[in-house]
Coordinates of C-alpha atoms in Angstrom, one line a residue:
X138 CA -1.2 43.9 12.3
X139 CA -3.6 41.6 14.1
X140 CA -5.2 38.4 12.8
X141 CA -8.4 37.8 14.8
X142 CA -10.5 39.1 11.9
X143 CA -10.1 36.3 9.3
X144 CA -8.4 37.6 6.2
X145 CA -7.8 36.5 2.7
X146 CA -9.6 36.1 -0.6
X147 CA -12.8 34.1 -0.9
X148 CA -12.4 30.8 -2.7
X149 CA -12.8 30.8 -6.5
X150 CA -15.9 28.8 -7.3
X151 CA -14.8 25.9 -9.5
X152 CA -16.8 22.7 -9.4
X153 CA -13.9 20.5 -10.6
X154 CA -6.5 -1.3 -36.9
X155 CA -6.0 -4.7 -34.9
X156 CA -2.5 -6.2 -34.8
X157 CA -1.8 -9.5 -36.6
X158 CA -2.0 -12.7 -34.7
X159 CA 0.9 -15.2 -34.6
X160 CA 1.7 -18.5 -33.1
X161 CA 3.7 -18.4 -29.8
X162 CA 7.4 -18.7 -30.8
X163 CA 9.7 -21.3 -29.4
X164 CA 11.9 -18.7 -27.6
X165 CA 8.9 -17.4 -25.7
X166 CA 8.0 -20.9 -24.7
X167 CA 11.5 -21.5 -23.3
X168 CA 11.1 -18.2 -21.3
X169 CA 8.0 -19.6 -19.7
X170 CA 9.7 -22.7 -18.3
X171 CA 11.8 -20.8 -15.7
X172 CA 9.1 -20.4 -13.0
X173 CA 9.2 -23.5 -10.7
X174 CA 9.1 -21.4 -7.5
X175 CA 6.1 -19.5 -8.6
X176 CA 4.1 -22.6 -9.4
X177 CA 5.1 -24.2 -6.2
X178 CA 4.0 -21.1 -4.2
X179 CA 0.6 -21.1 -6.0
X180 CA 0.1 -24.7 -5.1
X181 CA 0.7 -23.9 -1.4
X182 CA 4.2 -25.2 -1.2
X183 CA 6.8 -23.5 0.9
X184 CA 8.0 -20.5 -1.2
X185 CA 11.4 -20.2 0.5
X186 CA 14.2 -21.1 -1.8
X187 CA 16.9 -23.7 -1.1
X188 CA 20.2 -22.4 0.1
X189 CA 22.0 -20.5 -2.6
X190 CA 18.9 -20.2 -4.9
X191 CA 17.3 -17.0 -5.9
X192 CA 14.6 -15.5 -3.7
X193 CA 11.0 -16.0 -4.7
X194 CA 8.8 -13.1 -5.8
X195 CA 7.1 -13.1 -2.4
X196 CA 10.4 -12.7 -0.6
X197 CA 11.6 -10.0 -3.0
X198 CA 8.4 -8.0 -2.5
X199 CA 8.1 -8.7 1.2
X200 CA 4.8 -10.6 0.8
X201 CA 6.2 -13.4 3.0
X202 CA 6.5 -11.0 6.0
X203 CA 3.4 -8.8 6.1
X204 CA 2.6 -6.4 8.9
X205 CA 0.3 -7.7 11.5
X206 CA -2.1 -4.7 11.0
X207 CA -2.3 -5.5 7.3
X208 CA -3.3 -9.1 8.0
X209 CA -5.9 -8.0 10.5
X210 CA -7.4 -5.6 7.9
X211 CA -7.5 -8.3 5.3
X212 CA -9.2 -10.7 7.7
X213 CA -11.8 -8.0 8.5
X214 CA -12.5 -6.8 5.0
X215 CA -11.9 -9.9 2.9
X216 CA -13.4 -12.4 5.3
X217 CA -10.2 -14.5 5.5
X218 CA -8.4 -16.3 8.3
X219 CA -4.9 -15.2 9.2
X220 CA -3.4 -18.1 7.3
X221 CA -5.5 -17.4 4.2
X222 CA -4.5 -13.7 4.3
X223 CA -0.9 -14.7 4.5
X224 CA -1.2 -17.2 1.6
X225 CA -3.1 -14.7 -0.5
X226 CA -0.2 -12.2 -0.3
X227 CA 2.2 -14.8 -1.4
X228 CA 0.0 -16.0 -4.2
X229 CA -0.5 -12.4 -5.4
X230 CA 3.2 -11.8 -5.5
X231 CA 4.1 -15.0 -7.3
X232 CA 1.2 -14.6 -9.8
X233 CA 2.3 -11.1 -10.6
X234 CA 5.7 -12.5 -11.8
X235 CA 4.0 -15.3 -13.8
X236 CA 1.6 -12.8 -15.5
X237 CA 4.5 -10.5 -16.3
X238 CA 6.5 -13.2 -18.0
X239 CA 3.4 -14.4 -19.9
X240 CA 2.8 -10.8 -21.0
X241 CA 6.3 -10.6 -22.3
X242 CA 5.9 -13.9 -24.2
X243 CA 2.5 -13.2 -25.7
X244 CA 3.5 -9.7 -26.9
X245 CA 0.7 -7.9 -28.8
X246 CA -1.6 -10.8 -28.3
X247 CA -1.7 -10.3 -24.5
X248 CA -5.2 -9.1 -23.4
X249 CA -4.8 -8.9 -19.6
X250 CA -4.6 -11.0 -16.5
X251 CA -6.5 -11.3 -13.3
X252 CA -6.7 -13.3 -10.1
X253 CA -9.5 -15.6 -8.9
X254 CA -10.4 -17.1 -5.6
X255 CA -10.4 -16.0 -2.0
X256 CA -6.7 -16.6 -1.6
X257 CA -5.9 -15.5 -5.2
X258 CA -4.9 -19.1 -6.0
X259 CA -6.2 -18.8 -9.6
X260 CA -4.6 -16.8 -12.3
X261 CA -6.3 -16.1 -15.7
X262 CA -4.3 -14.8 -18.6
X263 CA -6.2 -13.6 -21.7
X264 CA -4.9 -13.8 -25.3
X265 CA -6.2 -13.1 -28.8
X266 CA -4.9 -16.4 -30.1
X267 CA -6.0 -19.9 -29.2
X268 CA -2.5 -21.1 -30.1
X269 CA -1.3 -19.7 -26.8
X270 CA -3.5 -21.7 -24.5
X271 CA -1.2 -24.7 -24.0
X272 CA 1.7 -22.4 -23.0
X273 CA -0.5 -20.5 -20.6
X274 CA -1.8 -23.7 -18.9
X275 CA 1.8 -25.0 -18.7
X276 CA 2.5 -22.2 -16.3
X277 CA -0.4 -22.9 -14.0
X278 CA -2.7 -20.2 -15.4
X279 CA -6.1 -20.5 -17.0
X280 CA -6.3 -19.2 -20.6
X281 CA -9.0 -17.0 -21.9
X282 CA -9.3 -16.4 -25.7
X283 CA -10.8 -13.0 -26.5
X284 CA -11.4 -10.7 -29.4
X285 CA -9.4 -7.6 -28.5
X286 CA -5.8 -7.2 -27.2
X287 CA -5.0 -5.0 -24.3
X288 CA -3.3 -2.5 -26.6
X289 CA -6.5 -2.3 -28.7
X290 CA -8.6 -1.6 -25.6
X291 CA -6.2 1.0 -24.4
X292 CA -6.5 2.8 -27.8
X293 CA -10.3 2.9 -27.4
X294 CA -10.0 4.3 -23.9
X295 CA -7.6 7.0 -25.1
X296 CA -10.3 8.3 -27.3
X297 CA -12.6 8.6 -24.3
X298 CA -9.8 10.4 -22.5
X299 CA -9.7 13.0 -25.2
X300 CA -13.5 13.5 -25.4
X301 CA -15.1 16.5 -23.6
X302 CA -18.8 17.0 -23.4
X303 CA -20.1 20.3 -22.0
X304 CA -23.5 21.2 -20.5
X305 CA -25.7 24.2 -21.5
X306 CA -23.9 26.4 -19.1
X307 CA -20.6 25.6 -20.8
X308 CA -19.2 23.6 -17.9
X309 CA -17.8 20.1 -18.4
X310 CA -20.6 17.6 -18.0
X311 CA -20.2 15.2 -15.1
X312 CA -22.9 12.7 -15.9
X313 CA -20.6 10.1 -17.4
X314 CA -17.8 10.4 -14.8
X315 CA -16.0 7.0 -15.0
X316 CA -14.5 4.9 -17.8
X317 CA -11.9 2.1 -17.7
X318 CA -10.6 -1.0 -19.4
X319 CA -12.2 -4.2 -18.0
X320 CA -9.9 -7.1 -18.8
X321 CA -12.4 -9.6 -17.4
X322 CA -15.0 -8.7 -20.0
X323 CA -12.5 -7.6 -22.7
X324 CA -14.2 -4.3 -23.1
X325 CA -13.9 -0.6 -22.3
X326 CA -16.7 0.3 -19.9
X327 CA -18.2 3.8 -19.8
X328 CA -20.2 4.6 -16.7
X329 CA -22.9 7.2 -16.9
X330 CA -25.8 8.4 -14.8
X331 CA -28.0 7.5 -17.8
X332 CA -27.6 5.6 -21.1
X333 CA -28.2 8.9 -23.0
X334 CA -25.4 10.6 -21.1
X335 CA -23.0 7.8 -21.9
X336 CA -24.1 7.9 -25.6
X337 CA -23.3 11.6 -25.8
X338 CA -19.7 10.9 -24.6
X339 CA -19.3 8.0 -27.0
X340 CA -20.4 10.3 -29.9
X341 CA -18.0 13.0 -28.8
X342 CA -15.2 10.4 -28.8
X343 CA -16.1 9.0 -32.2
X344 CA -17.1 5.7 -30.8
X345 CA -20.2 3.5 -30.7
X346 CA -21.2 0.5 -28.6
X347 CA -19.7 -2.6 -30.1
X348 CA -17.8 -5.7 -29.0
X349 CA -15.1 -3.4 -27.5
X350 CA -17.3 -0.8 -25.7
X351 CA -19.9 -1.3 -23.0
X352 CA -22.1 1.2 -21.2
X353 CA -22.9 0.9 -17.5
X354 CA -25.6 3.0 -15.9
X355 CA -25.0 4.0 -12.3
X356 CA -25.8 7.0 -10.1
X357 CA -22.3 7.0 -8.6
X358 CA -20.7 10.5 -8.6
X359 CA -17.0 10.1 -7.5
X360 CA -15.6 12.9 -5.4
X361 CA -12.1 14.0 -4.7
X362 CA -10.8 12.9 -1.3
X363 CA -8.2 14.9 0.6
X364 CA -6.0 14.8 3.7
X365 CA -6.0 17.2 6.6
X366 CA -2.5 18.8 6.7
X367 CA -1.5 21.5 9.1
X368 CA -0.8 24.9 7.5
X369 CA -3.1 24.3 4.5
X370 CA -5.8 26.8 3.7
X371 CA -9.4 26.4 4.4
X372 CA -12.3 28.7 3.8
X373 CA -15.1 29.7 6.2
X374 CA -18.7 30.3 4.9
X375 CA -17.3 31.0 1.4
X376 CA -15.9 34.3 2.7
X377 CA -12.8 34.1 4.9
X378 CA -9.6 32.1 4.8
X379 CA -7.7 30.7 7.7
X380 CA -5.1 27.8 8.1
X381 CA -5.5 24.3 9.4
X382 CA -3.8 23.7 12.8
X383 CA -3.5 20.1 13.8
X384 CA -5.5 17.0 13.0
X385 CA -7.5 15.6 15.9
X386 CA -10.2 13.1 16.7
X387 CA -13.1 13.2 19.1
X388 CA -14.3 9.6 19.7
X389 CA -14.5 8.4 16.1
X390 CA -15.0 11.9 14.5
X391 CA -12.1 13.3 12.6
X392 CA -11.3 17.0 12.4
X393 CA -8.7 19.7 13.1
X394 CA -8.1 22.6 15.5
X395 CA -7.6 26.2 14.5
X396 CA -8.2 29.7 15.9
X397 CA -11.4 30.6 17.5
X398 CA -11.7 33.9 15.7
X399 CA -11.8 32.0 12.4
X400 CA -15.5 30.9 12.8
X401 CA -18.4 30.3 15.1
X402 CA -20.1 27.0 15.9
X403 CA -22.1 26.0 12.8
X404 CA -19.9 27.9 10.4
X405 CA -19.1 25.7 7.3
X406 CA -15.7 25.2 5.8
X407 CA -14.2 24.3 2.5
X408 CA -10.7 23.0 1.9
X409 CA -7.9 24.5 -0.1
X410 CA -9.4 22.7 -3.1
X411 CA -12.7 24.5 -2.3
X412 CA -14.4 21.1 -1.8
X413 CA -16.9 20.9 1.1
X414 CA -14.9 20.1 4.3
X415 CA -16.6 20.4 7.6
X416 CA -18.4 22.4 10.3
X417 CA -17.1 24.3 13.4
X418 CA -18.1 22.3 16.5
X419 CA -16.8 24.6 19.2
X420 CA -15.2 28.0 19.2
X421 CA -14.0 30.4 21.9
X422 CA -13.0 34.0 21.2
X423 CA -12.2 36.3 23.0
X424 CA -11.0 35.0 26.3
X425 CA -9.2 32.2 24.5
X426 CA -8.6 31.7 20.8
X427 CA -9.4 28.1 19.9
X428 CA -11.8 26.1 17.8
X429 CA -12.2 22.7 16.3
X430 CA -13.8 21.6 13.1
X431 CA -15.4 18.2 12.4
X432 CA -14.8 17.1 8.8
X433 CA -16.9 15.0 6.4
X434 CA -15.9 11.5 5.2
X435 CA -14.0 13.0 2.2
X436 CA -11.2 14.1 4.5
X437 CA -8.7 12.1 6.5
X438 CA -6.8 13.3 9.5
X439 CA -3.1 13.0 9.2
X440 CA -0.2 13.6 11.7
X441 CA 1.3 16.1 9.2
X442 CA 2.2 19.7 9.0
X443 CA 3.1 21.5 5.7
X444 CA 6.8 22.3 6.0
X445 CA 9.4 24.1 3.8
X446 CA 8.9 23.7 0.1
X447 CA 5.6 21.8 0.6
X448 CA 7.4 18.9 2.4
X449 CA 5.5 17.1 5.2
X450 CA 6.6 17.2 8.8
X451 CA 5.4 14.4 11.1
X452 CA 3.8 15.4 14.4
X453 CA 4.7 12.9 17.1
X454 CA 2.9 14.5 20.1
X455 CA 2.0 17.6 22.1
X456 CA 4.8 18.1 24.6
X457 CA 5.0 21.8 25.5
X458 CA 8.4 23.4 24.8
X459 CA 10.3 25.7 27.1
X460 CA 10.8 29.4 26.6
X461 CA 13.8 29.9 24.4
X462 CA 13.0 26.8 22.4
X463 CA 12.9 26.9 18.6
X464 CA 9.5 26.8 17.0
X465 CA 8.3 26.8 13.4
X466 CA 5.0 27.9 12.0
X467 CA 3.1 26.9 8.9
X468 CA 0.5 29.0 7.2
X469 CA -1.5 29.3 4.0
X470 CA -0.3 32.9 3.3
X471 CA 3.4 32.9 4.1
X472 CA 4.3 29.2 4.4
X473 CA 7.0 27.9 6.8
X474 CA 8.8 30.3 9.2
X475 CA 10.7 29.6 12.3
X476 CA 11.9 31.5 15.4
X477 CA 11.9 31.1 19.2
X478 CA 9.5 31.1 22.0
X479 CA 9.7 34.4 23.9
X480 CA 7.2 34.2 26.7
X481 CA 4.3 32.0 27.9
X482 CA 0.9 32.8 29.5
X483 CA 0.6 36.1 27.7
X484 CA -2.5 38.2 27.7
X485 CA -3.3 40.2 24.5
X486 CA -6.0 42.8 24.0
X487 CA -7.4 42.7 20.5
X488 CA -10.0 45.1 19.2
X489 CA -12.5 42.3 19.6
X490 CA -11.5 41.6 23.2
X491 CA -8.8 40.2 25.4
X492 CA -7.2 36.7 25.1
X493 CA -5.3 35.2 27.9
X494 CA -2.8 32.3 28.2
X495 CA -1.1 32.8 24.8
X496 CA 2.5 32.2 24.0
X497 CA 4.6 34.9 22.4
X498 CA 7.2 34.2 19.6
X499 CA 9.4 36.2 17.2
X500 CA 8.1 34.1 14.3
X501 CA 6.5 36.2 11.6
X502 CA 3.0 35.8 10.1
X503 CA 0.4 37.6 8.0
X504 CA -3.4 37.6 7.6
X505 CA -4.7 34.2 6.4
X506 CA -2.1 32.4 8.4
X507 CA -4.5 32.5 11.4
X508 CA -5.1 29.1 13.0
X509 CA -2.0 27.5 11.5
X510 CA 0.3 25.2 13.5
X511 CA 3.4 25.9 15.5
X512 CA 5.7 22.9 16.0
X513 CA 8.9 22.4 18.0
X514 CA 10.9 19.5 16.7
X515 CA 8.2 16.9 16.2
X516 CA 5.9 18.3 19.0
X517 CA 2.9 20.4 18.3
X518 CA 2.8 23.6 20.3
X519 CA -0.2 25.7 19.3
X520 CA -2.2 27.6 16.7
X521 CA -1.7 31.1 15.5
X522 CA -3.8 33.8 17.2
X523 CA -2.5 37.2 16.1
X524 CA 0.5 39.4 16.0
X525 CA 2.2 42.4 14.5
X526 CA 4.6 43.1 11.6
X527 CA 4.8 40.8 8.6
X528 CA 7.2 38.4 7.0
X529 CA 9.0 41.1 5.0
X530 CA 10.1 43.3 7.9
X531 CA 9.7 40.6 10.7
X532 CA 7.2 40.6 13.5
X533 CA 5.8 39.2 16.7
X534 CA 3.1 36.5 16.9
X535 CA 1.1 34.8 19.6
X536 CA -0.3 31.3 19.6
X537 CA -2.9 29.5 21.6
X538 CA -1.2 26.5 23.3
X539 CA -2.3 23.2 21.8
X540 CA -2.5 21.4 25.1
X541 CA -5.1 23.8 26.3
X542 CA -7.2 23.3 23.2
X543 CA -7.0 19.5 23.4
X544 CA -8.0 19.6 27.1
X545 CA -10.8 22.1 26.8
X546 CA -12.5 20.4 23.9
X547 CA -11.7 16.8 24.8
X548 CA -9.8 16.1 21.7
X549 CA -7.0 13.6 20.8
X550 CA -4.1 14.8 18.7
X551 CA -3.4 12.7 15.6
X552 CA 0.2 11.7 15.8
X553 CA 2.8 9.6 14.0
X554 CA 3.9 7.8 17.2
X555 CA 3.1 4.1 17.1
X556 CA 0.8 2.6 19.7
X557 CA 2.6 0.8 22.5
X558 CA 2.3 -3.0 22.6
X559 CA 2.6 -3.0 26.4
X560 CA -0.8 -3.0 28.0
X561 CA -1.5 -0.6 30.8
X562 CA -1.7 -2.3 34.2
X563 CA -5.1 -2.3 35.9
X564 CA -5.5 0.2 38.7
X565 CA -8.5 1.5 40.6
X566 CA -6.8 4.6 41.9
X567 CA -8.7 7.9 41.5
X568 CA -5.7 9.5 39.9
X569 CA -4.8 6.6 37.5
X570 CA -2.9 7.5 34.4
X571 CA -5.2 7.7 31.3
X572 CA -4.2 7.7 27.7
X573 CA -5.4 10.8 25.9
X574 CA -5.6 13.0 28.9
X575 CA -3.6 16.3 29.0
X576 CA -1.2 16.4 31.9
X577 CA 0.4 19.5 33.3
X578 CA 3.9 19.5 34.8
X579 CA 3.7 18.7 38.5
X580 CA 0.6 16.5 38.2
X581 CA 0.9 13.2 40.0
X582 CA -0.6 9.9 38.8
X583 CA -0.8 6.3 39.7
X584 CA 0.4 3.7 37.1
X585 CA -0.1 0.2 38.3
X586 CA 0.9 0.5 41.9
X587 CA 3.5 3.1 41.3
X588 CA 3.3 6.9 41.7
X589 CA 4.7 9.3 39.1
X590 CA 5.0 13.0 38.7
X591 CA 4.6 14.7 35.3
X592 CA 7.7 16.6 34.2
X593 CA 6.4 18.4 31.0
X594 CA 2.9 19.5 29.8
X595 CA 1.7 17.0 27.3
X596 CA -1.1 14.8 26.0
X597 CA -0.6 11.2 27.1
X598 CA -0.1 8.5 24.5
X599 CA 0.2 4.7 25.0
X600 CA 3.8 4.9 24.0
X601 CA 4.4 7.5 26.6
X602 CA 3.1 5.7 29.7
X603 CA 4.9 6.7 32.8
X604 CA 7.2 3.6 32.9
X605 CA 8.1 4.0 29.2
X606 CA 8.7 7.8 29.1
X607 CA 11.2 8.9 31.7
X608 CA 11.5 12.2 29.8
X609 CA 7.9 13.0 30.8
X610 CA 7.5 11.2 34.1
X611 CA 9.5 10.7 37.3
X612 CA 8.9 7.8 39.6
X613 CA 8.2 8.9 43.2

């Protein structure tokens, strides 16, 4: 059995009465008095408790010790300073506790809660009774008196959940694709591409526009997003099936590597969910058996391979293993199988031509597994090219080494290894070490003013600079 001719089935084509009001009881009011630390935090006071006191909400939830990357992203996307971003996280945590206690106290009169302000310093709590406003203000929140409770609005939304409108072809109509409870406006909002489309859904749900229901017209058409995971199926030109190898990037473009025989440059791909996925950018077969596919914005590259039972295995790099090392393979036909590396630099003659530089293993595979990843420990090894036998009787398989694919196409493997915080020293040497470059064993480089020799084939990462990775580099 050989795999160079993509095999597998073509993808199936599937487009994918009001509760009584009551006055806030004394017991609830007493419950709301036990929040001094939350109020202090919201006012900007130090949220840390005195010795022996209970931790604040921010401390319990970890909001007082955010990751630096999270703060940077908040500064970038929310237009905050670092101090404002930190304060917002504390405010959000403390406000969540206050809102939760108010919700418990208000019971079926509770109509939602929301934050206001750039640092989330304002908390609004809605109620269906004006008798609750004083108690809400007493806890540092702004009251909003509304017509419908949150439970009422949820009941309305459940009717929309159950409504189905079909088009003339019998498929589910997608022209009113979004609906939700909007606590700020105290309504259920149905979003449609036209008012008429939304009205059809309301009628099907037995609803009409009133104080509880609003229609919003928008041309938005939400689409499913998905991750790139090694071993998952993908389909080529709506005809053949192969398996994802490893996630990669080229500059800012995300994608994945696979077998060259799976498609030609320009061939289009769909994911395992049959959603449009990407386009083959480069492909070589025969001679070598490698390709890479650039994906659209619906897909996100991940450092993951589909392991046993659907579990996810993290890929930390691409350090080439020795002959005799254990190696496991993931594929969309047969799943997760392991064995050992038998030989390297193997030439194989397929009916379509000869392929050189492959690695031979005793790991089984079957048609449709083509292009799937081999991993040794946490290190990516290669992508399935072909073989013989099957996973019932056992067999022999050959993979295209990953380091060769990365080097030939100028790709960077997506890994789970954190970036190093140690900056690389400046050097003007012609053979200076470069992150992202694939180094073969025996290659010498200059790092700073020091010379090193590479001990194992691998793609360089910042955490693996020569001075930090004695397993990969030896100082000369």
